[in-house]
Short mmCIF file of C-alpha atoms in Angstrom, two decimals:
data_model
loop_
_atom_site.label_atom_id
_atom_site.label_comp_id
_atom_site.label_asym_id
_atom_site.label_seq_id
_atom_site.Cartn_x
_atom_site.Cartn_y
_atom_site.Cartn_z
CA ASP A 1 3.36 14.65 8.14
CA ALA A 2 -0.04 13.21 8.93
CA LYS A 3 -2.19 15.46 11.04
CA THR A 4 -4.99 13.05 11.86
CA THR A 5 -5.32 10.42 14.55
CA GLN A 6 -7.49 7.32 14.36
CA PRO A 7 -7.91 4.18 16.46
CA ASN A 8 -5.69 1.36 15.25
CA SER A 9 -8.50 -1.11 14.85
CA MET A 10 -12.24 -1.57 15.23
CA GLU A 11 -14.59 -4.48 14.95
CA SER A 12 -18.15 -4.65 13.74
CA ASN A 13 -20.81 -7.24 13.10
CA GLU A 14 -22.12 -7.72 9.61
CA GLU A 15 -25.18 -5.61 8.72
CA GLU A 16 -24.70 -3.33 11.71
CA PRO A 17 -23.69 0.34 11.49
CA VAL A 18 -20.05 1.28 12.00
CA HIS A 19 -18.79 4.63 13.24
CA LEU A 20 -15.12 5.29 12.51
CA PRO A 21 -13.76 8.34 14.35
CA CYS A 22 -10.97 10.68 13.32
CA ASN A 23 -9.37 13.60 15.13
CA HIS A 24 -7.95 16.49 13.14
CA SER A 25 -7.45 19.17 15.76
CA THR A 26 -5.04 21.27 13.65
CA ILE A 27 -7.41 21.65 10.73
CA SER A 28 -7.61 25.07 9.11
CA GLY A 29 -10.56 26.73 7.46
CA THR A 30 -9.74 25.60 3.94
CA ASP A 31 -8.68 22.02 4.70
CA TYR A 32 -10.86 19.22 3.43
CA ILE A 33 -11.37 15.90 5.17
CA HIS A 34 -11.04 12.89 2.91
CA TRP A 35 -11.69 9.25 3.68
CA TYR A 36 -10.15 6.44 1.69
CA ARG A 37 -10.01 2.73 2.32
CA GLN A 38 -7.48 0.15 1.27
CA LEU A 39 -7.70 -3.58 0.82
CA PRO A 40 -4.49 -5.65 1.04
CA SER A 41 -2.21 -5.25 -1.98
CA GLN A 42 -4.51 -2.69 -3.61
CA GLY A 43 -4.45 1.05 -4.04
CA PRO A 44 -6.63 3.20 -1.80
CA GLU A 45 -10.26 3.63 -2.82
CA TYR A 46 -12.12 6.90 -2.39
CA VAL A 47 -14.95 6.79 0.14
CA ILE A 48 -16.11 10.32 0.84
CA HIS A 49 -14.91 13.84 1.54
CA GLY A 50 -16.23 17.01 3.13
CA LEU A 51 -15.41 20.51 4.26
CA THR A 52 -17.93 21.73 6.82
CA SER A 53 -21.31 20.13 6.30
CA ASN A 54 -22.25 16.50 6.75
CA VAL A 55 -22.05 14.53 3.52
CA ASN A 56 -23.78 11.44 2.23
CA ASN A 57 -23.09 9.21 -0.73
CA ARG A 58 -23.95 5.66 -1.69
CA MET A 59 -21.00 4.25 0.22
CA ALA A 60 -21.10 6.14 3.50
CA SER A 61 -21.91 9.26 5.46
CA LEU A 62 -19.48 11.75 6.88
CA ALA A 63 -20.35 13.66 10.02
CA ILE A 64 -18.11 16.64 10.71
CA ALA A 65 -18.06 18.23 14.14
CA GLU A 66 -19.15 21.82 14.39
CA ASP A 67 -15.62 22.94 15.35
CA ARG A 68 -14.26 20.70 12.56
CA LYS A 69 -11.68 19.19 14.89
CA SER A 70 -13.09 15.72 14.43
CA SER A 71 -15.21 13.71 12.07
CA THR A 72 -16.88 10.33 11.90
CA LEU A 73 -17.24 8.04 8.92
CA ILE A 74 -20.47 6.10 9.10
CA LEU A 75 -21.04 2.85 7.26
CA HIS A 76 -24.75 2.27 7.65
CA ARG A 77 -24.73 -1.52 7.21
CA ALA A 78 -21.32 -3.13 7.29
CA THR A 79 -20.67 -6.01 4.94
CA LEU A 80 -17.73 -8.38 4.78
CA ARG A 81 -16.50 -6.42 1.76
CA ASP A 82 -16.15 -3.35 3.96
CA ALA A 83 -13.30 -4.96 5.91
CA ALA A 84 -10.31 -2.76 5.08
CA VAL A 85 -7.97 -0.13 6.48
CA TYR A 86 -9.75 3.23 6.55
CA TYR A 87 -7.69 6.39 6.28
CA CYS A 88 -8.83 9.84 7.31
CA ILE A 89 -6.77 12.51 5.55
CA GLN A 90 -6.66 16.24 6.17
CA THR A 91 -5.60 17.95 2.96
CA TYR A 92 -3.48 21.05 2.88
CA ASN A 93 -0.38 22.33 1.12
CA PHE A 94 -1.43 22.02 -2.52
CA ASN A 95 -3.62 19.02 -1.80
CA LYS A 96 -0.91 16.57 -0.89
CA PHE A 97 -2.15 13.57 1.04
CA TYR A 98 -0.21 12.59 4.14
CA PHE A 99 -1.58 9.30 5.34
CA GLY A 100 -1.77 8.42 9.02
CA SER A 101 -1.83 4.90 10.33
CA GLY A 102 -5.52 4.39 9.62
CA THR A 103 -8.10 2.15 11.29
CA LYS A 104 -8.25 -1.51 10.42
CA LEU A 105 -11.90 -2.50 10.34
CA ASN A 106 -12.76 -6.12 10.93
CA VAL A 107 -16.30 -7.21 10.08
CA LYS A 108 -17.58 -10.36 11.71
CA PRO A 109 -20.20 -12.50 9.95
CA GLY B 1 -15.37 6.97 -12.15
CA ALA B 2 -11.84 8.10 -12.95
CA VAL B 3 -9.38 5.27 -13.60
CA VAL B 4 -5.66 5.18 -12.97
CA SER B 5 -3.55 2.26 -14.12
CA GLN B 6 -0.05 1.15 -13.23
CA HIS B 7 2.35 -1.05 -15.13
CA PRO B 8 3.73 -3.46 -14.24
CA SER B 9 1.60 -4.77 -11.37
CA TRP B 10 4.63 -6.59 -10.01
CA VAL B 11 8.30 -6.79 -10.90
CA ILE B 12 11.33 -8.68 -9.64
CA CYS B 13 14.75 -7.30 -10.42
CA LYS B 14 18.34 -7.93 -9.44
CA SER B 15 20.20 -5.62 -7.10
CA GLY B 16 21.95 -2.82 -8.99
CA THR B 17 19.54 -2.67 -11.90
CA SER B 18 16.96 0.02 -12.64
CA VAL B 19 13.21 -0.43 -12.82
CA LYS B 20 10.62 1.83 -14.42
CA ILE B 21 7.01 1.98 -13.23
CA GLU B 22 4.33 3.67 -15.32
CA CYS B 23 1.25 5.46 -14.05
CA ARG B 24 -1.51 6.42 -16.48
CA SER B 25 -4.76 8.30 -16.10
CA LEU B 26 -7.10 6.57 -18.51
CA ASP B 27 -10.11 8.84 -18.78
CA PHE B 28 -9.01 12.24 -17.55
CA GLN B 29 -6.10 14.62 -17.78
CA ALA B 30 -3.93 14.56 -14.70
CA THR B 31 -2.29 17.89 -14.09
CA THR B 32 -0.65 16.50 -10.97
CA MET B 33 0.45 13.00 -10.08
CA PHE B 34 1.76 11.70 -6.80
CA TRP B 35 3.99 8.74 -5.94
CA TYR B 36 3.75 6.81 -2.68
CA ARG B 37 5.63 3.92 -1.15
CA GLN B 38 4.15 1.43 1.27
CA PHE B 39 6.09 -1.14 3.28
CA PRO B 40 4.31 -4.22 4.69
CA LYS B 41 1.84 -3.43 7.46
CA GLN B 42 2.61 0.28 7.20
CA SER B 43 0.76 3.26 5.84
CA LEU B 44 1.39 5.01 2.54
CA MET B 45 4.28 7.45 2.51
CA LEU B 46 4.24 10.30 0.02
CA MET B 47 7.46 10.32 -1.99
CA ALA B 48 6.99 13.07 -4.55
CA THR B 49 4.62 15.29 -6.46
CA SER B 50 4.91 15.75 -10.19
CA ASN B 51 3.26 18.34 -12.37
CA GLU B 52 3.05 17.88 -16.11
CA GLY B 53 6.00 19.46 -17.85
CA SER B 54 7.94 20.43 -14.76
CA LYS B 55 10.35 18.86 -12.31
CA ALA B 56 9.02 16.72 -9.52
CA THR B 57 8.99 17.94 -5.94
CA TYR B 58 10.35 15.37 -3.52
CA GLU B 59 9.41 14.93 0.12
CA GLN B 60 12.07 15.30 2.74
CA GLY B 61 14.29 12.25 2.97
CA VAL B 62 13.48 10.93 -0.51
CA GLU B 63 16.52 10.76 -2.79
CA LYS B 64 15.68 12.44 -6.07
CA ASP B 65 18.65 10.89 -7.86
CA LYS B 66 17.49 7.44 -6.87
CA PHE B 67 13.81 7.84 -7.62
CA LEU B 68 13.57 9.57 -10.99
CA ILE B 69 10.15 10.91 -11.85
CA ASN B 70 9.02 12.06 -15.27
CA HIS B 71 5.62 13.55 -16.06
CA ALA B 72 5.90 14.22 -19.77
CA SER B 73 2.21 14.23 -20.62
CA LEU B 74 -1.13 14.86 -18.95
CA THR B 75 -1.84 11.13 -18.81
CA LEU B 76 1.51 9.55 -17.98
CA SER B 77 4.03 9.72 -15.17
CA THR B 78 6.91 7.34 -14.65
CA LEU B 79 8.95 6.43 -11.60
CA THR B 80 12.37 4.91 -12.18
CA VAL B 81 14.10 3.27 -9.26
CA THR B 82 17.77 3.46 -10.13
CA SER B 83 20.39 1.04 -8.85
CA ALA B 84 17.77 -0.81 -6.86
CA HIS B 85 18.69 -2.55 -3.64
CA PRO B 86 16.74 -5.02 -1.50
CA GLU B 87 15.68 -2.22 0.86
CA ASP B 88 13.85 -0.60 -2.09
CA SER B 89 11.50 -3.58 -2.20
CA SER B 90 8.09 -2.13 -1.51
CA PHE B 91 4.61 -1.47 -2.86
CA TYR B 92 4.67 1.65 -5.04
CA ILE B 93 1.39 3.45 -5.62
CA CYS B 94 0.64 6.43 -7.80
CA SER B 95 -2.30 8.78 -7.72
CA ALA B 96 -3.52 11.41 -10.11
CA ARG B 97 -5.47 14.57 -9.66
CA ASP B 98 -7.99 15.68 -12.22
CA GLY B 99 -7.30 19.32 -13.01
CA ARG B 100 -11.02 20.04 -13.09
CA ILE B 101 -11.69 18.67 -9.60
CA ALA B 102 -9.05 20.21 -7.39
CA HIS B 103 -9.51 18.15 -4.25
CA GLU B 104 -9.81 14.63 -5.64
CA GLN B 105 -7.07 12.07 -6.06
CA TYR B 106 -7.53 8.78 -7.86
CA PHE B 107 -5.18 5.97 -6.94
CA GLY B 108 -3.64 3.30 -9.09
CA PRO B 109 -3.66 -0.38 -8.12
CA GLY B 110 0.00 -0.34 -7.07
CA THR B 111 3.21 -2.04 -8.23
CA ARG B 112 4.94 -4.62 -6.09
CA LEU B 113 8.73 -4.30 -6.47
CA THR B 114 11.00 -7.05 -5.19
CA VAL B 115 14.75 -6.57 -5.45
CA THR B 116 16.82 -9.74 -5.07
#
């Protein structure tokens, strides 16, 4: 079962930063946090992942709380192409992914 | 980046027939593949995990005799929906894990199954 909780939806203006929160209060020391996003009728697309330290890549940044019970996905400048459902996944048990309900991000022009 | 393909991308079949969906890792060897199902406006639900050369492990509530999974090579896994019924209509997605990168999963584009 999914162990993460996210807001059902969020809205952002184009070219503004977006902070997508995720709670994973049951995380253990070896669990990774993964973020994927999904467009309608497509498979999920990898965004970023981390363990303890904050992570940056060309798509986004991931800020992990010091107690690791929450994290925030940061899109620095939202574009219309970033509109999608974003899933935060806590991996455990041989790296199976149990998806939660995700956050539907709407980007306004 | 790593690429996973699925075939077919969509399929329509009659109730009572069987349908096979293929999942291929195109540029890496997938020691483990996963199968998910997604109903409209819902999240992905993990159905089963398959490791190359061994039997699949099914999640609780998933009928193994109905959803047959074969992972005969490091680049191919198949899901066969046997005796399909309209309630099996769904979006089926596979993912593959590169044996060299333990924590990454690469997802296929999905297969839309409609049972009439």
